[in-house]
Amino acid sequence: MMRLQFKAERVLAVVAHPDDAELLCAGTLARARHDGATIGICVLCRGDKGQPSQPLKNLAAVRRRETSASARLLGAELLLGDFADGTLQDGPAGRAKLVELYRKFKPTLVLAHPAEDYHPDHRAASALADAASWFCASRGHDTHSPALVSAPAVWWMDTMNMNGFEPGFYVDISDFLALKMQMLACHQSQLSRGKDADFSPLAELMRLQFRTRGMQAGVDGAEAFRAHSAFKRARAW
Ligand SMILES: [Zn+2]
């Protein structure tokens, strides 16, 4: 049985929106941090279109504050892509930005949305995270910072509500469920949307998901992943 030890890792979650890391991988980040790993969250979009029914004028600024508060609770470095919601695409600009962010943070492990995700921004983030995981270690791709010596390993994260995602393995996050809930609670602009007819109650969805993944894996709470098996992004654990 695989026994994960994150102590020497630098783990970077690359997500599309300000609350995605909380929903899909915060327990694993917390566990990595507990082991002694350095952890970061890269949020590619500003979250500027996640409007509650009573619209907030300065939503992007509100969400930046919510995200910072959550990252502080976790002890994670926060990296911002600053793209507008709904505009994220795999392309030269996004790749160059993310390659430079990787070269600054120097991840040994990247957690990214899977290609089969339900949300177009998540799928674009997935393609970008994958492309950057190759180019960050390629000296021919010039950015401000030097190329990394080796490409990071990549794990695909679960999807919201687990639709269409076939887990490869589970990370036991039973000791970090309260922290994961506290981090999500920082995103009040989104939790307030739980009453909107067109939006899902996030805290309840998240609890159901880590309990279900936990039940599948025989623990109180878990997050599901699948390892990217591509050349130089696969690693033995
Ligand atoms: Zn999202």
mmCIF file of C-alpha atoms and ligand atoms in Angstrom:
data_model
loop_
_atom_site.group_PDB
_atom_site.id
_atom_site.type_symbol
_atom_site.label_atom_id
_atom_site.label_comp_id
_atom_site.label_asym_id
_atom_site.label_seq_id
_atom_site.Cartn_x
_atom_site.Cartn_y
_atom_site.Cartn_z
ATOM 1 C CA MET A 1 0.000 0.000 0.000
ATOM 2 C CA MET A 2 1.191 3.467 -0.918
ATOM 3 C CA ARG A 3 2.242 5.557 2.050
ATOM 4 C CA LEU A 4 2.437 9.180 1.022
ATOM 5 C CA GLN A 5 5.076 11.411 2.568
ATOM 6 C CA PHE A 6 5.074 15.015 1.383
ATOM 7 C CA LYS A 7 7.897 16.311 3.604
ATOM 8 C CA ALA A 8 10.390 17.225 0.876
ATOM 9 C CA GLU A 9 7.775 18.330 -1.657
ATOM 10 C CA ARG A 10 6.786 21.691 -3.020
ATOM 11 C CA VAL A 11 3.111 21.235 -3.844
ATOM 12 C CA LEU A 12 1.306 23.710 -6.098
ATOM 13 C CA ALA A 13 -2.434 23.522 -6.741
ATOM 14 C CA VAL A 14 -3.333 25.148 -10.077
ATOM 15 C CA VAL A 15 -7.038 25.983 -10.113
ATOM 16 C CA ALA A 16 -9.346 28.115 -12.228
ATOM 17 C CA HIS A 17 -11.341 29.986 -9.555
ATOM 18 C CA PRO A 18 -10.835 31.313 -6.013
ATOM 19 C CA ASP A 19 -12.753 28.493 -4.225
ATOM 20 C CA ASP A 20 -11.715 25.490 -6.349
ATOM 21 C CA ALA A 21 -8.700 24.503 -4.236
ATOM 22 C CA GLU A 22 -10.860 24.444 -1.091
ATOM 23 C CA LEU A 23 -13.427 22.204 -2.754
ATOM 24 C CA LEU A 24 -11.073 19.763 -4.473
ATOM 25 C CA CYS A 25 -7.640 19.557 -2.822
ATOM 26 C CA ALA A 26 -7.350 21.663 0.371
ATOM 27 C CA GLY A 27 -7.245 18.586 2.615
ATOM 28 C CA THR A 28 -4.310 17.179 0.669
ATOM 29 C CA LEU A 29 -2.521 20.535 0.777
ATOM 30 C CA ALA A 30 -3.091 20.674 4.542
ATOM 31 C CA ARG A 31 -1.728 17.177 4.951
ATOM 32 C CA ALA A 32 1.322 18.036 2.831
ATOM 33 C CA ARG A 33 1.918 21.148 4.917
ATOM 34 C CA HIS A 34 1.599 19.093 8.097
ATOM 35 C CA ASP A 35 4.310 16.775 6.730
ATOM 36 C CA GLY A 36 6.579 19.798 6.239
ATOM 37 C CA ALA A 37 6.013 20.487 2.543
ATOM 38 C CA THR A 38 5.964 23.973 1.050
ATOM 39 C CA ILE A 39 2.576 24.586 -0.504
ATOM 40 C CA GLY A 40 1.072 27.103 -2.896
ATOM 41 C CA ILE A 41 -2.235 27.818 -4.586
ATOM 42 C CA CYS A 42 -2.256 29.335 -8.057
ATOM 43 C CA VAL A 43 -5.679 30.799 -8.884
ATOM 44 C CA LEU A 44 -5.825 31.590 -12.595
ATOM 45 C CA CYS A 45 -9.116 33.567 -12.780
ATOM 46 C CA ARG A 46 -10.315 36.509 -10.689
ATOM 47 C CA GLY A 47 -13.712 34.994 -9.861
ATOM 48 C CA ASP A 48 -15.259 38.211 -11.186
ATOM 49 C CA LYS A 49 -18.348 36.521 -12.662
ATOM 50 C CA GLY A 50 -19.423 34.460 -9.643
ATOM 51 C CA GLN A 51 -22.092 37.001 -8.715
ATOM 52 C CA PRO A 52 -24.570 36.437 -5.876
ATOM 53 C CA SER A 53 -28.211 37.464 -6.503
ATOM 54 C CA GLN A 54 -27.427 40.771 -4.758
ATOM 55 C CA PRO A 55 -24.498 41.693 -7.056
ATOM 56 C CA LEU A 56 -21.284 42.989 -5.478
ATOM 57 C CA LYS A 57 -19.729 45.954 -7.298
ATOM 58 C CA ASN A 58 -16.146 45.045 -6.481
ATOM 59 C CA LEU A 59 -16.513 41.273 -6.679
ATOM 60 C CA ALA A 60 -12.962 40.568 -7.929
ATOM 61 C CA ALA A 61 -11.487 42.500 -4.969
ATOM 62 C CA VAL A 62 -13.834 40.760 -2.509
ATOM 63 C CA ARG A 63 -12.834 37.378 -3.847
ATOM 64 C CA ARG A 64 -9.136 38.237 -3.700
ATOM 65 C CA ARG A 65 -9.564 39.035 0.004
ATOM 66 C CA GLU A 66 -11.519 35.817 0.613
ATOM 67 C CA THR A 67 -8.831 33.810 -1.182
ATOM 68 C CA SER A 68 -6.004 35.453 0.768
ATOM 69 C CA ALA A 69 -7.744 34.735 4.072
ATOM 70 C CA SER A 70 -8.203 31.085 3.108
ATOM 71 C CA ALA A 71 -4.585 30.684 1.938
ATOM 72 C CA ARG A 72 -3.418 32.236 5.230
ATOM 73 C CA LEU A 73 -5.395 29.668 7.245
ATOM 74 C CA LEU A 74 -3.601 26.949 5.311
ATOM 75 C CA GLY A 75 -0.186 28.574 5.315
ATOM 76 C CA ALA A 76 -0.021 28.506 1.524
ATOM 77 C CA GLU A 77 1.651 30.955 -0.802
ATOM 78 C CA LEU A 78 -0.939 32.514 -3.132
ATOM 79 C CA LEU A 79 -0.143 33.046 -6.836
ATOM 80 C CA LEU A 80 -2.657 34.912 -8.999
ATOM 81 C CA GLY A 81 -3.115 34.530 -12.761
ATOM 82 C CA ASP A 82 -5.510 37.505 -12.915
ATOM 83 C CA PHE A 83 -7.498 36.285 -15.943
ATOM 84 C CA ALA A 84 -11.182 37.257 -16.232
ATOM 85 C CA ASP A 85 -13.658 34.411 -15.595
ATOM 86 C CA GLY A 86 -14.830 32.738 -18.777
ATOM 87 C CA THR A 87 -11.867 33.930 -20.843
ATOM 88 C CA LEU A 88 -9.295 31.318 -19.820
ATOM 89 C CA GLN A 89 -7.860 29.462 -22.822
ATOM 90 C CA ASP A 90 -4.852 27.345 -23.477
ATOM 91 C CA GLY A 91 -2.568 29.574 -25.548
ATOM 92 C CA PRO A 92 0.808 31.330 -25.630
ATOM 93 C CA ALA A 93 -0.083 34.089 -23.105
ATOM 94 C CA GLY A 94 -1.472 31.732 -20.472
ATOM 95 C CA ARG A 95 1.362 29.261 -20.958
ATOM 96 C CA ALA A 96 4.070 31.940 -20.613
ATOM 97 C CA LYS A 97 2.461 33.293 -17.435
ATOM 98 C CA LEU A 98 2.094 29.871 -15.842
ATOM 99 C CA VAL A 99 5.592 28.726 -16.881
ATOM 100 C CA GLU A 100 7.020 31.792 -15.123
ATOM 101 C CA LEU A 101 4.877 31.094 -12.012
ATOM 102 C CA TYR A 102 6.158 27.491 -11.940
ATOM 103 C CA ARG A 103 9.741 28.697 -12.301
ATOM 104 C CA LYS A 104 9.267 31.046 -9.343
ATOM 105 C CA PHE A 105 7.506 28.538 -7.069
ATOM 106 C CA LYS A 106 9.503 25.499 -8.272
ATOM 107 C CA PRO A 107 6.831 22.839 -7.646
ATOM 108 C CA THR A 108 7.783 19.185 -7.383
ATOM 109 C CA LEU A 109 4.087 18.245 -7.558
ATOM 110 C CA VAL A 110 1.251 20.071 -9.339
ATOM 111 C CA LEU A 111 -2.426 19.377 -8.553
ATOM 112 C CA ALA A 112 -4.621 20.326 -11.517
ATOM 113 C CA HIS A 113 -8.180 20.019 -12.824
ATOM 114 C CA PRO A 114 -8.692 16.954 -15.039
ATOM 115 C CA ALA A 115 -9.376 17.292 -18.772
ATOM 116 C CA GLU A 116 -12.880 15.826 -18.275
ATOM 117 C CA ASP A 117 -14.006 18.588 -15.884
ATOM 118 C CA TYR A 118 -17.479 20.125 -16.271
ATOM 119 C CA HIS A 119 -16.402 23.783 -16.352
ATOM 120 C CA PRO A 120 -14.777 25.360 -19.449
ATOM 121 C CA ASP A 121 -12.402 27.448 -17.280
ATOM 122 C CA HIS A 122 -11.367 24.281 -15.397
ATOM 123 C CA ARG A 123 -10.663 22.466 -18.669
ATOM 124 C CA ALA A 124 -8.576 25.405 -19.908
ATOM 125 C CA ALA A 125 -6.730 25.457 -16.556
ATOM 126 C CA SER A 126 -6.097 21.735 -16.962
ATOM 127 C CA ALA A 127 -4.541 22.192 -20.414
ATOM 128 C CA LEU A 128 -2.437 25.132 -19.203
ATOM 129 C CA ALA A 129 -1.224 23.318 -16.071
ATOM 130 C CA ASP A 130 -0.232 20.356 -18.219
ATOM 131 C CA ALA A 131 1.552 22.437 -20.889
ATOM 132 C CA ALA A 132 3.425 24.503 -18.286
ATOM 133 C CA SER A 133 4.522 21.339 -16.464
ATOM 134 C CA TRP A 134 6.489 20.442 -19.593
ATOM 135 C CA PHE A 135 7.729 23.865 -20.755
ATOM 136 C CA CYS A 136 8.845 25.047 -17.274
ATOM 137 C CA ALA A 137 11.769 22.612 -17.532
ATOM 138 C CA SER A 138 12.584 23.468 -21.152
ATOM 139 C CA ARG A 139 15.477 25.937 -21.505
ATOM 140 C CA GLY A 140 14.306 26.939 -24.995
ATOM 141 C CA HIS A 141 11.224 28.598 -23.433
ATOM 142 C CA ASP A 142 12.468 31.952 -22.204
ATOM 143 C CA THR A 143 10.803 33.714 -19.289
ATOM 144 C CA HIS A 144 12.259 35.974 -16.567
ATOM 145 C CA SER A 145 13.332 33.053 -14.396
ATOM 146 C CA PRO A 146 15.633 30.193 -15.407
ATOM 147 C CA ALA A 147 14.189 26.846 -16.488
ATOM 148 C CA LEU A 148 13.582 24.256 -13.753
ATOM 149 C CA VAL A 149 15.975 21.300 -13.576
ATOM 150 C CA SER A 150 13.094 18.835 -13.775
ATOM 151 C CA ALA A 151 9.393 18.899 -14.563
ATOM 152 C CA PRO A 152 6.976 18.499 -11.626
ATOM 153 C CA ALA A 153 4.829 15.410 -11.187
ATOM 154 C CA VAL A 154 1.156 16.117 -11.963
ATOM 155 C CA TRP A 155 -1.939 14.742 -10.252
ATOM 156 C CA TRP A 156 -5.405 15.325 -11.705
ATOM 157 C CA MET A 157 -7.947 16.419 -9.108
ATOM 158 C CA ASP A 158 -11.510 15.212 -8.650
ATOM 159 C CA THR A 159 -14.430 17.021 -10.324
ATOM 160 C CA MET A 160 -17.174 18.823 -8.427
ATOM 161 C CA ASN A 161 -19.829 16.288 -7.376
ATOM 162 C CA MET A 162 -17.449 13.559 -8.662
ATOM 163 C CA ASN A 163 -19.147 13.452 -12.081
ATOM 164 C CA GLY A 164 -17.146 11.557 -14.676
ATOM 165 C CA PHE A 165 -13.976 11.272 -12.592
ATOM 166 C CA GLU A 166 -12.440 7.839 -12.144
ATOM 167 C CA PRO A 167 -10.136 7.998 -9.091
ATOM 168 C CA GLY A 168 -6.668 6.499 -9.371
ATOM 169 C CA PHE A 169 -6.001 6.794 -5.636
ATOM 170 C CA TYR A 170 -7.264 8.562 -2.511
ATOM 171 C CA VAL A 171 -5.539 10.814 0.004
ATOM 172 C CA ASP A 172 -6.761 10.400 3.588
ATOM 173 C CA ILE A 173 -7.620 13.896 4.833
ATOM 174 C CA SER A 174 -9.538 12.806 7.957
ATOM 175 C CA ASP A 175 -7.354 14.957 10.232
ATOM 176 C CA PHE A 176 -7.890 18.088 8.142
ATOM 177 C CA LEU A 177 -11.649 18.200 7.536
ATOM 178 C CA ALA A 178 -12.256 21.111 9.935
ATOM 179 C CA LEU A 179 -9.533 23.190 8.287
ATOM 180 C CA LYS A 180 -10.957 22.440 4.836
ATOM 181 C CA MET A 181 -14.398 23.629 6.041
ATOM 182 C CA GLN A 182 -12.888 26.757 7.627
ATOM 183 C CA MET A 183 -11.110 27.580 4.382
ATOM 184 C CA LEU A 184 -14.325 27.235 2.383
ATOM 185 C CA ALA A 185 -16.083 29.440 4.948
ATOM 186 C CA CYS A 186 -13.754 32.292 3.917
ATOM 187 C CA HIS A 187 -15.620 32.425 0.583
ATOM 188 C CA GLN A 188 -18.742 34.151 1.914
ATOM 189 C CA SER A 189 -19.578 35.752 -1.463
ATOM 190 C CA GLN A 190 -20.031 32.239 -2.859
ATOM 191 C CA LEU A 191 -21.612 30.568 0.177
ATOM 192 C CA SER A 192 -24.283 33.268 0.090
ATOM 193 C CA ARG A 193 -25.202 31.968 -3.378
ATOM 194 C CA GLY A 194 -26.310 28.649 -1.865
ATOM 195 C CA LYS A 195 -29.869 29.962 -1.670
ATOM 196 C CA ASP A 196 -29.887 31.000 -5.347
ATOM 197 C CA ALA A 197 -31.897 28.655 -7.556
ATOM 198 C CA ASP A 198 -29.083 28.528 -10.132
ATOM 199 C CA PHE A 199 -26.315 27.652 -7.689
ATOM 200 C CA SER A 200 -25.390 24.734 -5.435
ATOM 201 C CA PRO A 201 -24.876 24.901 -1.660
ATOM 202 C CA LEU A 202 -21.097 24.535 -1.670
ATOM 203 C CA ALA A 203 -20.447 23.505 1.936
ATOM 204 C CA GLU A 204 -22.950 20.656 1.699
ATOM 205 C CA LEU A 205 -21.600 19.532 -1.677
ATOM 206 C CA MET A 206 -18.056 19.550 -0.338
ATOM 207 C CA ARG A 207 -18.969 17.592 2.808
ATOM 208 C CA LEU A 208 -20.845 14.962 0.773
ATOM 209 C CA GLN A 209 -17.869 14.647 -1.548
ATOM 210 C CA PHE A 210 -15.131 14.136 1.049
ATOM 211 C CA ARG A 211 -17.397 11.731 2.958
ATOM 212 C CA THR A 212 -18.193 9.754 -0.206
ATOM 213 C CA ARG A 213 -14.569 9.595 -1.318
ATOM 214 C CA GLY A 214 -13.691 8.666 2.264
ATOM 215 C CA MET A 215 -16.293 5.906 2.303
ATOM 216 C CA GLN A 216 -14.904 4.509 -0.954
ATOM 217 C CA ALA A 217 -11.425 4.462 0.591
ATOM 218 C CA GLY A 218 -12.399 3.255 4.080
ATOM 219 C CA VAL A 219 -11.595 6.463 5.995
ATOM 220 C CA ASP A 220 -13.579 9.402 7.451
ATOM 221 C CA GLY A 221 -12.687 11.821 4.675
ATOM 222 C CA ALA A 222 -10.655 11.654 1.477
ATOM 223 C CA GLU A 223 -9.815 13.489 -1.726
ATOM 224 C CA ALA A 224 -9.483 11.559 -4.988
ATOM 225 C CA PHE A 225 -6.767 11.994 -7.618
ATOM 226 C CA ARG A 226 -5.300 10.310 -10.651
ATOM 227 C CA ALA A 227 -1.595 10.539 -11.489
ATOM 228 C CA HIS A 228 -0.634 11.998 -14.868
ATOM 229 C CA SER A 229 1.273 9.167 -16.515
ATOM 230 C CA ALA A 230 3.016 11.329 -19.153
ATOM 231 C CA PHE A 231 6.755 11.303 -19.864
ATOM 232 C CA LYS A 232 8.683 13.094 -17.075
ATOM 233 C CA ARG A 233 5.460 13.991 -15.184
ATOM 234 C CA ALA A 234 5.016 10.501 -13.715
ATOM 235 C CA ARG A 235 6.867 9.576 -10.549
ATOM 236 C CA ALA A 236 7.141 6.673 -8.124
ATOM 237 C CA TRP A 237 5.806 7.543 -4.650
HETATM 238 ZN ZN ZN B 1 -14.134 26.728 -10.495
#
